[in-house]
XYZ file of C-alpha atoms in Angstrom:
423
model
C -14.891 -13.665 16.999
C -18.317 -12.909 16.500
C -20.831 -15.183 14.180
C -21.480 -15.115 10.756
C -23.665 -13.446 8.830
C -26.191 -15.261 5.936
C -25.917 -13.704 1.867
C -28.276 -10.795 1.687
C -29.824 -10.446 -1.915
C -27.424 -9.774 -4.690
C -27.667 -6.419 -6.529
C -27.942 -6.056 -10.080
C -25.008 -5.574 -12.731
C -25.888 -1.862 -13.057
C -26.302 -0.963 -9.215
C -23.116 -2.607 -8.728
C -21.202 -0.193 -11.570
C -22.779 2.408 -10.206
C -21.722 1.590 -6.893
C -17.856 1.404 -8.056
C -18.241 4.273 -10.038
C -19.346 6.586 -7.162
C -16.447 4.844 -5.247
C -13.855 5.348 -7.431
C -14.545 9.111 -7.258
C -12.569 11.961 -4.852
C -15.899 12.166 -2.422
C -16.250 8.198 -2.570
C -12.919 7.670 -1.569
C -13.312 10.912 1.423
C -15.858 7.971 3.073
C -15.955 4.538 1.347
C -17.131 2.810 4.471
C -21.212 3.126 3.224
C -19.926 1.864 -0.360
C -18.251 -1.171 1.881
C -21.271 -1.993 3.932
C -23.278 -2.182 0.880
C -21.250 -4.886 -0.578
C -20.852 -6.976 2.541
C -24.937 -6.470 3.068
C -25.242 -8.253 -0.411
C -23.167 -10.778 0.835
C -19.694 -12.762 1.292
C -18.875 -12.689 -2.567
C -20.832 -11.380 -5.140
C -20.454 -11.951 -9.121
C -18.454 -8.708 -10.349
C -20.258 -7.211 -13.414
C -16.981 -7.229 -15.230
C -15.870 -11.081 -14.434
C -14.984 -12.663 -11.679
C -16.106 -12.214 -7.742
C -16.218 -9.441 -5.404
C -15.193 -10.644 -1.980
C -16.193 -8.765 1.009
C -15.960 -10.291 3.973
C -12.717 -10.186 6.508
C -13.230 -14.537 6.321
C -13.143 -14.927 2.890
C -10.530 -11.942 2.605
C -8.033 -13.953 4.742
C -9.050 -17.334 3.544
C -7.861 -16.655 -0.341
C -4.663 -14.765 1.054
C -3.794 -17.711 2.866
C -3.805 -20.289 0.335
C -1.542 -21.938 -2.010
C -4.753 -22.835 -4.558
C -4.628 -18.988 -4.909
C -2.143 -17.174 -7.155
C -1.471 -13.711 -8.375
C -2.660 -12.957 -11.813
C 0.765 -13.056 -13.551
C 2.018 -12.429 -17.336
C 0.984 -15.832 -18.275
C -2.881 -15.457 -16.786
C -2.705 -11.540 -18.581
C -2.188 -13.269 -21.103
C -4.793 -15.099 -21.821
C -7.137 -12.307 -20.891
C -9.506 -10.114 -23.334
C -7.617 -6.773 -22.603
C -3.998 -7.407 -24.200
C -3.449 -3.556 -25.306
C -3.936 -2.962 -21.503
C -1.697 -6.137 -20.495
C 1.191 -5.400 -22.941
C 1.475 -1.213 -22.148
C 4.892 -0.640 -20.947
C 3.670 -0.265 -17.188
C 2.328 -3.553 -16.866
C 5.049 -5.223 -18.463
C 7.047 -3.644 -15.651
C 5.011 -4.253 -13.267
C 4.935 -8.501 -14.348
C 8.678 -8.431 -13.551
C 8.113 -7.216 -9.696
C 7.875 -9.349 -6.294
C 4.223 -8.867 -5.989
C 3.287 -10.295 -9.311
C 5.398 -13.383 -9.043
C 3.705 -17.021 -8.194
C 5.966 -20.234 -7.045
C 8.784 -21.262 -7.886
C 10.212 -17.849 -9.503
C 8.209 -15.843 -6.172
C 10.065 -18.352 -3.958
C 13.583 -17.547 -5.819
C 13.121 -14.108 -5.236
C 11.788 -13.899 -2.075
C 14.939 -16.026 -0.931
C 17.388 -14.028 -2.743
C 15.855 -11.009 -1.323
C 15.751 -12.417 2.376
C 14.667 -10.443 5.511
C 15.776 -7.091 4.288
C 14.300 -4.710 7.247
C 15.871 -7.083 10.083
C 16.527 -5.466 13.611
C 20.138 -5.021 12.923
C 18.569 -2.852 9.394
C 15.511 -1.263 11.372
C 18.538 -0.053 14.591
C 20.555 1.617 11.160
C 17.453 3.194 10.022
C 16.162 4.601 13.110
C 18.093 7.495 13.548
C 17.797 8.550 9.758
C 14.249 8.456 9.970
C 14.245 10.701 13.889
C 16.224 12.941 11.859
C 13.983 13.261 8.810
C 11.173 13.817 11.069
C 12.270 16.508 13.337
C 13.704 18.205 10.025
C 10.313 18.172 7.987
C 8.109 18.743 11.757
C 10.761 22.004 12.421
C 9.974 22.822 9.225
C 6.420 22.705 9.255
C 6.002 23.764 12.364
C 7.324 26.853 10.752
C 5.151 27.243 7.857
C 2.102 26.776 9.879
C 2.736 29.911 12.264
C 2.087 31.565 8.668
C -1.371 29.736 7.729
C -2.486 26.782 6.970
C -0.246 24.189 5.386
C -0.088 20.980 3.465
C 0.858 17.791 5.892
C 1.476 15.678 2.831
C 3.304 17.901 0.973
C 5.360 18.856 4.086
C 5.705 15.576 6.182
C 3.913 12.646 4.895
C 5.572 12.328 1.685
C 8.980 13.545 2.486
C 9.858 10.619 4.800
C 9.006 7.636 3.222
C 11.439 8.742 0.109
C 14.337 10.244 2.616
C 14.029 6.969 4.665
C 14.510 5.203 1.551
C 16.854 7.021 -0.568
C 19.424 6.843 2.490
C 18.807 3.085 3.002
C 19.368 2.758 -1.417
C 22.162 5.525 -1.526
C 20.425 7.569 -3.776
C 21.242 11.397 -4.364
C 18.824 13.939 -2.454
C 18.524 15.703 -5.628
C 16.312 12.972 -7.116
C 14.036 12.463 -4.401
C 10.861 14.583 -6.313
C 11.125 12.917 -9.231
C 11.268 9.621 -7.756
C 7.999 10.798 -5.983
C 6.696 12.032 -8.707
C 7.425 9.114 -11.186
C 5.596 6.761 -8.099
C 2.650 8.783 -8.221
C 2.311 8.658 -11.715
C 3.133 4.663 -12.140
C 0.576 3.668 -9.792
C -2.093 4.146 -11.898
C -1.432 1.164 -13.861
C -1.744 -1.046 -10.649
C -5.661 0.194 -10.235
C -8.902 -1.722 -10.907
C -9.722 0.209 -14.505
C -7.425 2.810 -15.413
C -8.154 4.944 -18.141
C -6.101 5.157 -21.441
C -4.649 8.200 -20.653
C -4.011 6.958 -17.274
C -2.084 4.067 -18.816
C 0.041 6.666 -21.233
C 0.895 8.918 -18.201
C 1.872 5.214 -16.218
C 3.496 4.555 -19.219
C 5.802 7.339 -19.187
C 6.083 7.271 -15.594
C 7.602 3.713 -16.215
C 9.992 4.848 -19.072
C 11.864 7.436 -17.056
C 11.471 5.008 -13.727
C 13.257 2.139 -16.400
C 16.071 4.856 -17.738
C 16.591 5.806 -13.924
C 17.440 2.805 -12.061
C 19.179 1.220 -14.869
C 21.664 3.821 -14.917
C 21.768 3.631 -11.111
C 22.560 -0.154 -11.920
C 25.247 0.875 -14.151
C 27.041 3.149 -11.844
C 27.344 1.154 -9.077
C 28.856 -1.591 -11.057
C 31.203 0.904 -11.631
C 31.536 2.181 -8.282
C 30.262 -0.862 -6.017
C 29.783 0.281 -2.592
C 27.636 -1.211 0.746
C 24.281 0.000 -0.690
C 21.502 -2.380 -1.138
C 21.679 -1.600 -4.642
C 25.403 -2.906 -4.716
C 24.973 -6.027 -2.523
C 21.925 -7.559 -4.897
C 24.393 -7.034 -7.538
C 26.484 -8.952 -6.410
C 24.504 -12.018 -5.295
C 22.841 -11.753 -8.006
C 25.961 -12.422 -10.406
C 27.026 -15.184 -8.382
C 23.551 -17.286 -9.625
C 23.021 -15.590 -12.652
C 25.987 -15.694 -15.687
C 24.228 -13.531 -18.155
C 24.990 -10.032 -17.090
C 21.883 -8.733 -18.920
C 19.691 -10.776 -17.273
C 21.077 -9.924 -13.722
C 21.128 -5.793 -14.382
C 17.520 -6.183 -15.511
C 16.304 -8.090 -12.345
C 18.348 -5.969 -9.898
C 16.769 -2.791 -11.767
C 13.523 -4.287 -11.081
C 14.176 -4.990 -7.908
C 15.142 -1.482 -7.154
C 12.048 0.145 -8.921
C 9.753 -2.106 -6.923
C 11.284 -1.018 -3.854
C 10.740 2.773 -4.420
C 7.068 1.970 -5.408
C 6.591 -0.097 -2.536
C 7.679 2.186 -0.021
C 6.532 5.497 -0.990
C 2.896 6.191 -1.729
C 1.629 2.985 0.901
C 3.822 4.880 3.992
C 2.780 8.122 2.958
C -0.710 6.681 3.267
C -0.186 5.997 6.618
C 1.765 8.660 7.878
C -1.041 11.319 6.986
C -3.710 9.043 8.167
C -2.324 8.765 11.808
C -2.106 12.622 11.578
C -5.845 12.614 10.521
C -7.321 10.021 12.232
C -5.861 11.315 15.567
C -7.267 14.930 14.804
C -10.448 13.753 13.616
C -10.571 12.067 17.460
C -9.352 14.168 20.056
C -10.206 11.659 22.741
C -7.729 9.081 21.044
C -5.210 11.882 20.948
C -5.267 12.636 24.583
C -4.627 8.809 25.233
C -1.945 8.245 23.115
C -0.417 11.490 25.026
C -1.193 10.256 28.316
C -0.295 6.688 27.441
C 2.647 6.259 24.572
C 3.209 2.423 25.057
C -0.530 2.728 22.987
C 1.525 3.883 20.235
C 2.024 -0.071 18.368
C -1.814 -0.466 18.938
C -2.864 2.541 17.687
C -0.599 2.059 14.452
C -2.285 -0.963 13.583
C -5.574 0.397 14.248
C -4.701 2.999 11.769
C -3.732 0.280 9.557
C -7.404 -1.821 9.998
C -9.368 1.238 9.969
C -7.990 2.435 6.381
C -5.414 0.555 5.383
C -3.119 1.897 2.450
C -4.781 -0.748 -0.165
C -7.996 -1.200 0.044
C -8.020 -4.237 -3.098
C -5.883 -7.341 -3.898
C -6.428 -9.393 -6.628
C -6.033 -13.308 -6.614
C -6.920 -15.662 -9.330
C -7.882 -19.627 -8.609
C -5.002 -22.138 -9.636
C -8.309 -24.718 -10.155
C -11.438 -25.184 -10.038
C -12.915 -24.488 -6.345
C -15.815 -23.304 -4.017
C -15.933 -20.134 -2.204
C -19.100 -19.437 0.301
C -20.684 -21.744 -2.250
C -19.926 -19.892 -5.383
C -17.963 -22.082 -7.650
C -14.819 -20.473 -9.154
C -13.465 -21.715 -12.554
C -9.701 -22.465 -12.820
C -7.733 -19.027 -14.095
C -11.251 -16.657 -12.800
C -10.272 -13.958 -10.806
C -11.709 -12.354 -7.360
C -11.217 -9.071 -5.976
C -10.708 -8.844 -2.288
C -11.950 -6.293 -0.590
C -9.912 -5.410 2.106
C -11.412 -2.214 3.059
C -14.975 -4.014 3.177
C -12.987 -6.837 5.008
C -11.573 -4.146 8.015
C -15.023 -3.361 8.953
C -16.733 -6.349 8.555
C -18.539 -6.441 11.772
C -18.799 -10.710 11.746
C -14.615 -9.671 12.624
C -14.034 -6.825 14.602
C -16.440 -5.680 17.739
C -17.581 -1.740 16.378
C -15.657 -2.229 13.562
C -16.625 1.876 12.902
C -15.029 3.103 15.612
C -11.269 4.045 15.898
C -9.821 2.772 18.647
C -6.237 2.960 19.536
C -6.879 1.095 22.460
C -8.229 -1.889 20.296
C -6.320 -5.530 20.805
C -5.615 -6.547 17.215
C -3.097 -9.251 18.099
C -0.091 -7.865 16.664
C 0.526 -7.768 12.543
C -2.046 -10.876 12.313
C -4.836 -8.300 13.462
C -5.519 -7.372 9.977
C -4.856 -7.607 6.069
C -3.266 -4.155 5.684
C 0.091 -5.877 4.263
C -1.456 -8.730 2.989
C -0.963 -12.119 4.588
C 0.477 -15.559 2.809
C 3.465 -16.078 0.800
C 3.065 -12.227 -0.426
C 3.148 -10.655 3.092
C 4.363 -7.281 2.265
C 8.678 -6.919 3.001
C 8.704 -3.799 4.144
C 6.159 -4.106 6.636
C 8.568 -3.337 9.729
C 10.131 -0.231 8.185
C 6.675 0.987 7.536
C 5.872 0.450 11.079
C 9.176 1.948 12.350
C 8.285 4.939 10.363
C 5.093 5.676 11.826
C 6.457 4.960 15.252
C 8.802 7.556 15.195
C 6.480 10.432 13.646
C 4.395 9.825 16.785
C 6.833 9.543 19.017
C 7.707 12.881 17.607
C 4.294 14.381 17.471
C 2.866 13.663 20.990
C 5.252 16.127 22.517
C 3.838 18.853 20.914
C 0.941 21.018 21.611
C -1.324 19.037 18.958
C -4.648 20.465 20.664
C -3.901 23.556 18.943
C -3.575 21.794 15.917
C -7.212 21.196 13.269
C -7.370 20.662 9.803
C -7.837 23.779 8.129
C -10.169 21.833 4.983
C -11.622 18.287 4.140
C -8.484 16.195 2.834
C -8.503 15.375 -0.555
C -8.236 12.358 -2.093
C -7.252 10.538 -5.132
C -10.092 9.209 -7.266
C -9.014 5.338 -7.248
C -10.103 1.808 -5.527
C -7.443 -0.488 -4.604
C -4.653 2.447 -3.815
C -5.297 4.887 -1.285
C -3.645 8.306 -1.851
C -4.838 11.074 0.499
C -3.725 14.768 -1.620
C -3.358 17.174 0.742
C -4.243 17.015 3.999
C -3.768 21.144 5.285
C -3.776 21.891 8.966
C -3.924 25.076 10.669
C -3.051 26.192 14.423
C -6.007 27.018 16.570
């Protein structure tokens, strides 16, 4: 661990919008680390000119995670905040009603009910559906690239995380784009300002995502089978009488599961690709050396993690570097600031799959706390197995054929297209 380093001075309301704004934008996003190492210049925390603290250091970052005096901001803190048509929309009412935005004792409840769902004996079943999805899409691709360029998200990055999934859930093939598609669309509702029509499309997104799994719900009471899907429902009705109640927390269930695992793996699926092209000299350890291949996933993970924002509000009144916090105030942790925060990590700028990060603990890609993210393992398995698959191959003919594009957001990271060429 290296030292600390002191507060620099604060910048004003307007440089700090400015700052976001310019962030929030497709080029911001193609390099946020200079937006990052502004905020962590101005210091630890900083007052956010909408409410509420920025936090930018990997200390602080970790700290709040960590604690029990921290919660997430739930329905009842929405609530009481200024923006209700934004807190009542359809989306976020959904999205109160998931895992993530749970606190103690009704986070604990779930959480237990929910148990270690990726366990080895899961991760062993999964493994070969995932080798197969990943030779199928890489044949394919393969393919398509001895034509021109082509698209590794459209291609590879985003067709394993919902193939991997939709196995594990039993859910048709067939549906597998619009489940995609729906994601895509819902997530907006989970970023730091979305517009109005951002919120509408979410909206919708959430409508269709509510019709979907509820029917899925329905059928399998019908036809009850070994799926996930079928197994909550059944625990479920063994604590919960009111058969309402239990279809609309297993449907909930289910929808935060295809959230969770889609767009966030995709994420890091293309960004292996990427990073690994972008550094040839990486590459051609990996190749030479594939017991790298845990390292350099998490490396991938610290050096742009899928979410690059968490939220936390304070349960009470408390200090944080000295800034006092009101009870119910809310701070934004900045977790892509916090991955390069050089007071943390040696170079934090450089990738380096050679990098000892100490396992999962290395970094706060999947959170950390009572919230650590589930499906952590499969996310991990999934990436394993793409490179497992890719090192094989001649990837020094392989470039990218045009600067990946990216979604204009803050806390999600969505890389577009990412399109590749042979050389």
């Amino acid at each position: 661990m290296l030292p600390s380093t002191c507060t620099a001075t604060i910048p004003n309301r307007r440089a700090l919008i400015t700052l976001f704004s310019r962030l929030r934008t497709s080029d911001g996003q193609s390099d946020p680390a200079p937006f990052y190492a502004r905020l962590r210049e101005s210091g630890e925390i900083l007052p956010a000119p909408w409410g509420g603290h920025l936090v930018n250091s990997y200390r602080l970052c970790q700290q709040v995670l960590k604690s029990r005096q921290w919660l997430v901001p739930s329905r009842e803190w929405r609530t009481r905040d200024n923006d209700a048509s934004r807190w009542n929309s359809p989306s976020f009412l959904l999205m109160n009603e998931t895992l993530p935005m749970q606190n103690p004792p009704e986070h604990t409840r779930l959480r237990r009910f929910l148990g270690n769902m990726f366990n080895g004996g899961v991760l062993d079943s999964l493994r070969p559906v995932i080798q197969r999805a990943v030779q199928r899409q890489l044949d394919h691709y393969m393919n398509r690239l001895r034509e021109g360029p082509a698209d590794f998200v459209t291609h590879v990055s985003e067709e394993i995380p919902v193939v991997t999934i939709g196995e594990w859930m039993e859910i048709p093939r067939a549906d597998y784009g619009l489940l995609r598609a729906l994601t895509h669309d819902q997530v907006y509702t989970q970023e730091l300002f979305p517009t109005a029509s951002e919120i509408e499309v979410s909206d919708a997104a959430t409508a269709r995502l509510r019709f979907y799994f509820a029917d899925l719900v329905q059928e399998r009471r019908r036809k009850p089978g070994t799926d996930p899907v079928s197994l909550w429902i059944q625990r479920w009705d063994a604590i919960e009488p009111e058969r309402d109640t239990a279809d609309s927390t297993i449907h909930s269930i289910a929808i935060f599961m295809i959230l969770a695992a889609l767009e966030t793996t995709s994420h890091l699926l293309a960004n292996v690709v990427r990073l690994l092209l972008e550094h040839p000299d990486q590459l051609a350890q990996l190749q030479e050396n594939d017991e790298l291949i845990p390292d350099a996933i998490e490396e991938v993970l610290r050096y742009d993690a899928p979410i690059h924002m968490i939220s936390r509000v304070a349960a009470e009144p408390t200090e944080l570097a000295g800034a006092a916090i009101n009870a119910g105030e809310i701070v934004h942790l900045m977790v892509g600031s916090a991955h390069h925060d050089p007071t943390h990590y040696r170079e934090p700028h450089l990738f380096d799959v050679r990098r000892r990060l100490g396992g999962p603990a290395g970094h706060l890609s999947f959170g950390a706390g009572i919230h650590y993210c589930l499906g952590s393992t499969l996310a991990r398995l999934e990436a394993e197995v793409l490179l497992k698959a890719l090192l094989p191959l001649p990837l020094s003919r392989l470039q990218i054929a045009a600067p990946p594009q990216w979604a204009p957001r803050v806390a999600f990271r969505r890389m577009t297209t990412l399109p590749l060429a042979l050389n």
